[in-house]
XYZ file of C-alpha atoms in Angstrom:
444
model
C -0.989 133.968 -28.468
C 0.351 137.601 -28.896
C -1.959 138.843 -25.952
C -0.950 135.986 -23.816
C 2.668 136.759 -24.598
C 2.095 140.267 -23.670
C 0.418 139.282 -20.505
C 3.361 137.133 -19.564
C 5.966 139.707 -20.046
C 4.015 142.351 -18.293
C 3.448 140.076 -15.173
C 7.243 139.440 -15.119
C 8.303 142.788 -15.227
C 5.728 143.587 -12.505
C 6.610 140.739 -10.354
C 10.336 141.443 -10.689
C 11.976 144.383 -9.235
C 15.235 143.893 -11.021
C 13.267 143.637 -14.315
C 10.941 146.538 -13.401
C 13.847 148.934 -12.600
C 15.717 147.806 -15.594
C 12.765 148.637 -17.808
C 12.302 151.842 -16.336
C 16.011 152.955 -17.221
C 15.855 151.163 -20.574
C 12.814 153.005 -21.460
C 13.944 156.352 -20.893
C 17.495 155.538 -22.607
C 15.468 154.135 -25.510
C 13.594 157.225 -26.111
C 16.644 159.124 -25.744
C 18.307 156.896 -28.342
C 15.375 157.222 -30.609
C 15.705 160.982 -30.665
C 19.472 160.451 -31.770
C 18.597 157.917 -34.209
C 15.728 160.113 -36.104
C 17.781 163.075 -36.180
C 21.110 161.518 -37.211
C 20.172 161.263 -40.867
C 20.069 164.927 -40.835
C 22.929 165.536 -38.696
C 25.229 163.410 -40.984
C 24.319 165.457 -44.027
C 25.220 168.675 -42.087
C 28.595 167.633 -40.810
C 31.530 166.052 -42.681
C 33.672 163.226 -41.721
C 36.368 165.478 -40.630
C 34.091 167.274 -38.265
C 33.120 164.003 -36.610
C 36.755 163.036 -36.482
C 37.936 166.241 -34.700
C 34.918 166.332 -32.468
C 35.395 162.445 -31.557
C 39.212 162.931 -30.798
C 38.092 165.961 -28.529
C 35.610 163.596 -26.658
C 37.931 160.869 -26.215
C 40.009 163.478 -24.003
C 37.171 164.429 -22.129
C 36.200 160.784 -21.558
C 39.702 160.051 -20.144
C 39.780 162.998 -17.593
C 36.315 162.318 -16.355
C 37.418 159.152 -15.099
C 40.332 160.690 -12.973
C 38.094 163.488 -12.000
C 36.519 161.801 -9.019
C 39.018 159.042 -8.423
C 36.063 156.690 -8.885
C 34.816 157.370 -5.613
C 31.242 157.789 -6.969
C 30.785 154.231 -7.427
C 30.981 153.609 -3.611
C 27.819 156.039 -3.078
C 25.827 152.806 -3.927
C 27.519 150.362 -1.299
C 27.394 151.819 2.449
C 24.569 150.604 4.636
C 24.485 153.920 6.334
C 22.863 156.840 4.517
C 25.342 159.256 6.392
C 28.232 157.576 4.811
C 26.485 157.815 1.396
C 26.076 161.765 1.702
C 29.598 162.146 2.528
C 31.018 160.118 -0.251
C 28.869 162.113 -2.537
C 30.368 165.239 -1.041
C 33.709 163.841 -1.412
C 33.368 163.052 -5.026
C 32.131 166.250 -5.624
C 35.269 168.067 -3.954
C 37.671 165.961 -5.911
C 35.873 166.575 -9.367
C 35.687 170.434 -8.680
C 39.398 170.704 -7.695
C 40.536 168.417 -10.621
C 38.384 170.526 -13.241
C 40.191 173.717 -11.506
C 43.606 172.199 -11.919
C 42.852 171.049 -15.329
C 41.812 174.740 -16.223
C 45.277 176.164 -14.793
C 47.193 173.533 -16.808
C 45.495 174.717 -20.053
C 46.026 178.396 -19.138
C 49.672 177.664 -18.409
C 50.265 176.029 -21.723
C 48.650 178.813 -23.544
C 50.855 181.681 -21.952
C 54.051 179.812 -21.326
C 54.627 177.092 -23.739
C 54.541 178.592 -27.283
C 54.547 175.352 -29.367
C 51.428 174.370 -27.697
C 49.787 177.187 -30.022
C 50.712 175.299 -33.204
C 48.464 172.545 -32.882
C 45.151 172.258 -34.792
C 43.324 175.168 -34.496
C 39.621 173.463 -33.460
C 41.681 171.420 -30.650
C 43.703 174.397 -29.321
C 40.520 176.294 -28.565
C 38.507 173.268 -27.521
C 40.909 172.748 -24.728
C 39.462 175.608 -22.871
C 36.118 173.704 -22.639
C 37.854 170.538 -21.320
C 37.609 171.525 -17.731
C 33.922 172.536 -17.980
C 32.895 169.049 -19.689
C 34.958 167.433 -17.157
C 33.213 169.042 -14.391
C 29.679 168.601 -15.710
C 30.069 164.847 -16.625
C 31.663 164.209 -13.260
C 29.032 165.853 -11.263
C 26.136 163.823 -13.490
C 27.948 160.551 -12.696
C 28.004 161.498 -8.837
C 24.239 162.260 -8.829
C 23.101 159.263 -11.138
C 24.993 157.020 -8.309
C 23.176 158.731 -5.835
C 19.820 158.281 -7.512
C 20.726 154.494 -8.070
C 21.106 154.075 -4.451
C 17.787 155.591 -3.890
C 16.316 153.584 -6.633
C 14.925 156.870 -8.389
C 15.504 155.062 -11.748
C 12.574 157.068 -13.400
C 14.362 160.517 -12.609
C 17.465 159.186 -14.503
C 15.341 158.101 -17.531
C 13.813 161.574 -17.632
C 17.247 163.369 -17.244
C 18.588 161.118 -20.376
C 15.567 162.286 -22.395
C 16.199 165.758 -21.657
C 19.916 165.517 -22.532
C 19.337 163.935 -25.788
C 16.496 166.210 -26.813
C 18.645 169.414 -25.896
C 21.962 167.842 -27.177
C 20.481 166.913 -30.823
C 18.322 169.805 -31.227
C 21.475 172.221 -30.542
C 23.574 170.035 -32.931
C 20.916 170.298 -35.590
C 20.456 173.958 -35.266
C 24.105 174.863 -35.064
C 24.797 172.506 -38.273
C 22.206 174.572 -40.124
C 24.054 177.523 -39.077
C 27.353 176.115 -40.618
C 28.944 175.792 -37.247
C 31.268 172.818 -38.336
C 32.865 170.637 -35.554
C 31.995 173.712 -33.020
C 28.439 172.822 -33.399
C 28.930 169.294 -32.127
C 30.974 170.507 -29.277
C 28.526 173.385 -27.953
C 25.554 171.107 -28.372
C 26.988 168.357 -26.330
C 28.207 171.258 -23.827
C 24.880 172.848 -23.556
C 22.819 169.678 -23.416
C 25.109 168.491 -20.483
C 24.305 171.738 -18.645
C 20.491 171.248 -19.079
C 21.047 167.408 -18.058
C 23.032 168.284 -14.885
C 20.606 171.181 -13.805
C 17.749 168.876 -14.030
C 19.330 166.102 -11.903
C 20.702 168.782 -9.272
C 17.406 170.534 -9.054
C 15.714 166.964 -8.449
C 18.059 166.060 -5.821
C 17.933 169.322 -4.002
C 14.189 169.119 -3.739
C 14.147 165.394 -2.831
C 17.022 165.038 -0.441
C 17.742 168.508 1.028
C 17.072 167.487 4.723
C 19.906 164.649 4.140
C 22.568 167.547 3.903
C 22.403 167.567 7.659
C 24.142 164.133 7.508
C 27.432 165.879 6.231
C 30.321 165.201 8.507
C 33.540 167.020 7.294
C 35.680 164.628 9.721
C 34.349 161.573 8.152
C 35.636 162.323 4.632
C 39.327 161.259 5.249
C 38.065 158.004 6.708
C 35.771 157.127 3.903
C 38.551 158.096 1.376
C 40.889 155.472 3.047
C 38.121 152.814 3.390
C 37.656 152.996 -0.299
C 41.305 153.458 -1.375
C 40.930 150.471 -3.650
C 38.971 152.711 -6.021
C 41.487 155.321 -6.810
C 44.472 153.097 -6.695
C 43.035 150.146 -8.474
C 39.695 150.849 -10.323
C 40.718 154.222 -11.770
C 43.720 152.743 -13.445
C 41.535 149.733 -14.618
C 38.782 152.161 -16.040
C 41.195 154.190 -18.012
C 42.668 150.870 -19.475
C 38.934 150.208 -20.431
C 38.516 153.510 -21.710
C 41.586 152.993 -24.008
C 39.915 149.959 -25.500
C 37.003 152.574 -26.476
C 39.149 155.559 -27.454
C 42.453 153.776 -28.289
C 41.131 153.182 -31.774
C 40.717 156.821 -32.509
C 44.003 157.454 -31.378
C 45.457 154.767 -33.502
C 43.440 155.898 -36.318
C 44.518 159.286 -36.081
C 48.236 158.248 -36.181
C 48.325 155.886 -39.080
C 45.092 157.153 -41.204
C 43.134 160.583 -41.941
C 40.712 162.442 -39.949
C 37.955 161.254 -42.360
C 38.749 157.698 -41.319
C 38.586 158.751 -37.813
C 35.110 160.397 -38.545
C 33.892 157.377 -40.577
C 34.913 155.230 -37.502
C 33.167 157.860 -35.167
C 29.694 157.719 -36.750
C 29.816 153.989 -36.939
C 30.530 153.883 -33.120
C 27.758 156.597 -32.695
C 25.043 154.020 -34.217
C 26.652 150.951 -32.821
C 28.084 151.655 -29.608
C 26.328 154.787 -28.091
C 22.698 153.055 -27.872
C 24.179 149.847 -26.565
C 26.376 151.513 -23.914
C 23.596 154.082 -22.677
C 21.199 150.991 -22.347
C 24.257 148.945 -20.796
C 24.629 151.593 -18.255
C 21.236 151.309 -17.425
C 21.515 147.490 -16.872
C 24.884 147.830 -15.029
C 23.400 150.457 -12.608
C 20.560 148.109 -11.608
C 22.836 144.954 -11.469
C 25.385 146.877 -9.274
C 22.396 148.108 -6.804
C 20.721 144.375 -6.753
C 24.356 142.771 -6.566
C 25.218 145.019 -3.538
C 22.138 143.929 -1.665
C 22.634 140.079 -2.506
C 26.424 139.937 -1.839
C 25.861 137.966 1.363
C 24.182 135.399 -0.460
C 26.392 133.842 -3.289
C 23.544 131.837 -4.795
C 21.257 134.898 -5.238
C 24.457 136.857 -6.455
C 25.033 134.407 -9.084
C 21.368 134.202 -10.370
C 21.382 138.124 -10.588
C 24.539 137.868 -12.708
C 22.883 135.148 -14.969
C 19.948 137.310 -15.471
C 21.974 140.351 -16.315
C 24.073 138.445 -18.870
C 21.004 137.042 -20.535
C 19.333 140.397 -20.462
C 22.329 142.036 -22.106
C 22.801 139.268 -24.803
C 19.141 139.680 -25.955
C 19.294 143.528 -25.836
C 22.409 143.451 -28.073
C 21.567 140.614 -30.542
C 19.095 142.491 -32.741
C 21.539 145.087 -33.410
C 24.134 142.560 -34.176
C 22.019 140.691 -36.664
C 20.846 143.976 -38.434
C 24.360 145.195 -38.744
C 25.817 141.899 -39.775
C 23.184 141.441 -42.555
C 22.813 145.205 -43.685
C 25.150 147.559 -42.008
C 26.577 149.123 -45.296
C 23.089 149.587 -47.043
C 21.531 150.816 -43.864
C 24.191 153.619 -43.557
C 24.018 154.649 -47.027
C 20.350 154.945 -47.136
C 19.905 156.707 -43.608
C 23.021 158.790 -43.642
C 23.728 159.295 -47.062
C 26.318 157.622 -49.679
C 29.513 159.430 -47.775
C 28.805 157.157 -44.951
C 28.860 153.762 -46.732
C 32.294 152.983 -45.605
C 31.035 153.609 -41.849
C 28.543 151.020 -42.359
C 31.319 148.458 -43.367
C 33.207 149.448 -40.264
C 30.214 148.945 -38.205
C 29.356 145.343 -39.633
C 33.099 144.566 -39.028
C 33.280 145.593 -35.181
C 29.752 144.536 -34.410
C 30.487 140.931 -32.929
C 33.387 142.690 -30.884
C 30.584 145.330 -29.321
C 27.918 142.397 -28.787
C 30.593 140.509 -26.419
C 32.011 143.655 -24.832
C 28.541 145.037 -24.225
C 27.840 141.847 -21.922
C 31.104 142.324 -20.344
C 30.374 146.007 -19.564
C 26.925 145.274 -17.962
C 28.597 143.096 -15.383
C 32.047 144.904 -15.072
C 31.137 145.991 -11.492
C 31.207 142.196 -9.951
C 34.918 142.161 -9.486
C 34.718 145.582 -7.654
C 32.188 143.916 -5.148
C 33.931 140.716 -4.634
C 37.556 141.987 -4.263
C 39.011 141.210 -7.415
C 39.993 144.599 -8.850
C 43.719 143.952 -9.243
C 43.043 140.827 -11.298
C 40.676 142.972 -13.251
C 43.194 145.586 -13.818
C 45.788 142.798 -15.228
C 43.271 141.772 -17.524
C 42.371 145.237 -18.661
C 46.306 145.556 -19.471
C 46.079 142.523 -21.492
C 43.128 143.777 -23.458
C 44.816 146.961 -24.347
C 47.945 145.167 -25.313
C 45.786 142.979 -27.561
C 44.125 146.002 -29.039
C 47.205 147.775 -29.877
C 49.060 144.943 -31.068
C 46.174 143.727 -33.352
C 45.794 147.205 -34.896
C 49.449 147.946 -35.375
C 50.055 144.367 -36.822
C 47.280 144.780 -39.175
C 48.348 148.175 -40.257
C 51.983 147.046 -40.838
C 51.172 143.933 -42.746
C 48.059 145.039 -44.854
C 47.622 148.673 -44.478
C 43.947 148.201 -45.489
C 41.843 149.931 -42.584
C 39.218 147.145 -43.183
C 41.426 144.141 -42.768
C 43.037 146.055 -39.704
C 39.476 146.080 -38.190
C 38.667 142.484 -39.102
C 41.782 141.477 -37.149
C 40.886 143.876 -34.522
C 37.445 142.559 -33.891
C 38.311 138.940 -33.947
C 41.127 139.416 -31.261
C 38.778 141.606 -29.040
C 35.886 139.178 -29.389
C 37.914 136.554 -27.713
C 39.462 138.810 -25.104
C 35.964 140.065 -24.190
C 34.319 136.675 -24.172
C 37.126 135.455 -21.875
C 36.519 138.145 -19.488
C 32.721 137.392 -19.212
C 33.636 133.732 -18.789
C 36.191 134.618 -15.737
C 33.387 136.791 -14.090
C 31.163 134.038 -14.276
C 33.568 131.668 -12.777
C 34.823 134.074 -9.789
C 31.058 134.560 -9.006
C 30.808 130.857 -8.833
C 33.899 130.417 -6.569
C 32.698 133.282 -4.080
C 32.218 132.653 -0.549
C 30.988 135.489 1.803
C 33.643 134.380 4.469
C 36.399 135.424 2.023
C 35.452 138.789 1.305
C 38.109 141.401 0.684
C 36.359 143.866 -1.625
C 34.559 147.008 -1.132
C 31.202 145.374 0.381
C 33.285 143.558 3.064
C 34.828 147.111 4.202
C 31.208 148.268 4.462
C 30.201 145.396 6.673
C 33.190 145.681 8.802
C 32.766 149.342 9.092
């Protein structure tokens, strides 16, 4: 029976390009996350909740700036039928990312020299701000290259790069933790890991795609910027709003609770969210490429959406069940008794992460069919629900567990509602009424 099942699964993967590409990405991501999981019990004994709290707040700032860094133009690299347009969109995204990083560095210097109150903030954050521009540039570059590789269907290269990043990142964090570096060990481990990650991607693209540099046409940059103007005007705002749903809790915890609470929440997300989101990015990348190819066929497009929803649910379900049944015990055993409360947080928040993971995997659908403005309004609604749920829970109960319980319940309803909405707009979609990015490509 087991052999027949293995044969069936293997055959399905070989016969389906969608499953084959997804498997390649998920395999690499899975290995990368396995490294993180294996080393986490040691790392949590080398760093305190306060260390994780300070680092997580810094990382939340990096994440917000990365979304602005390219104005989301890197998303369009996958879409154009012409390779020339994809090359020039890559260049356009790179120019914007470099310009923004230099601007950010200039702002940090100006604050340092000409705004004395700036120097009174927490010493770790004060000095870590000088690394913000570098982190933003590295992550912006990696997003550009990964979208280029998705367009070329080089999913194996993306998988290998994620393994390199995880190995370097965790190895350096471990080494610096043993050296007693504190929160700086987490920062420098991530920075050096990113440098190796981006260097590998740049090298692979340079070796394989160097002949395509002749397609670069400076005069076409303005035309492409105008063609995809919905990305900076609508999708950037929406992406920032989505990011607030991830990092907004860190900001609110820092206002109403202690740095230790932020650290406990951060480690719960490291276990709960990071593996799902890395795997989710793999599923989303494959879905985005397949959906872009099938956008002229509504039935095939909806079938692709259905497959992605099922795959996302099956991927996240085991993690949900494990955390609901044994989250606090598992955290105590694996990470140490100091992290038991993080397991409680993970148990409470896991239902929200389950539904939000499904939403994340199919979140590019509104971009493809021209529903970005509605999606932006929904993101505003989601952030309002998050903030109101958190503040109301803290005001009436002051217990962080009850606050997270109220938050998880309300955000479960929101994420499920967005998934249902995306399914509905996909069902109502008709190629003759296209107003999104894909239609612009076809008109051009």
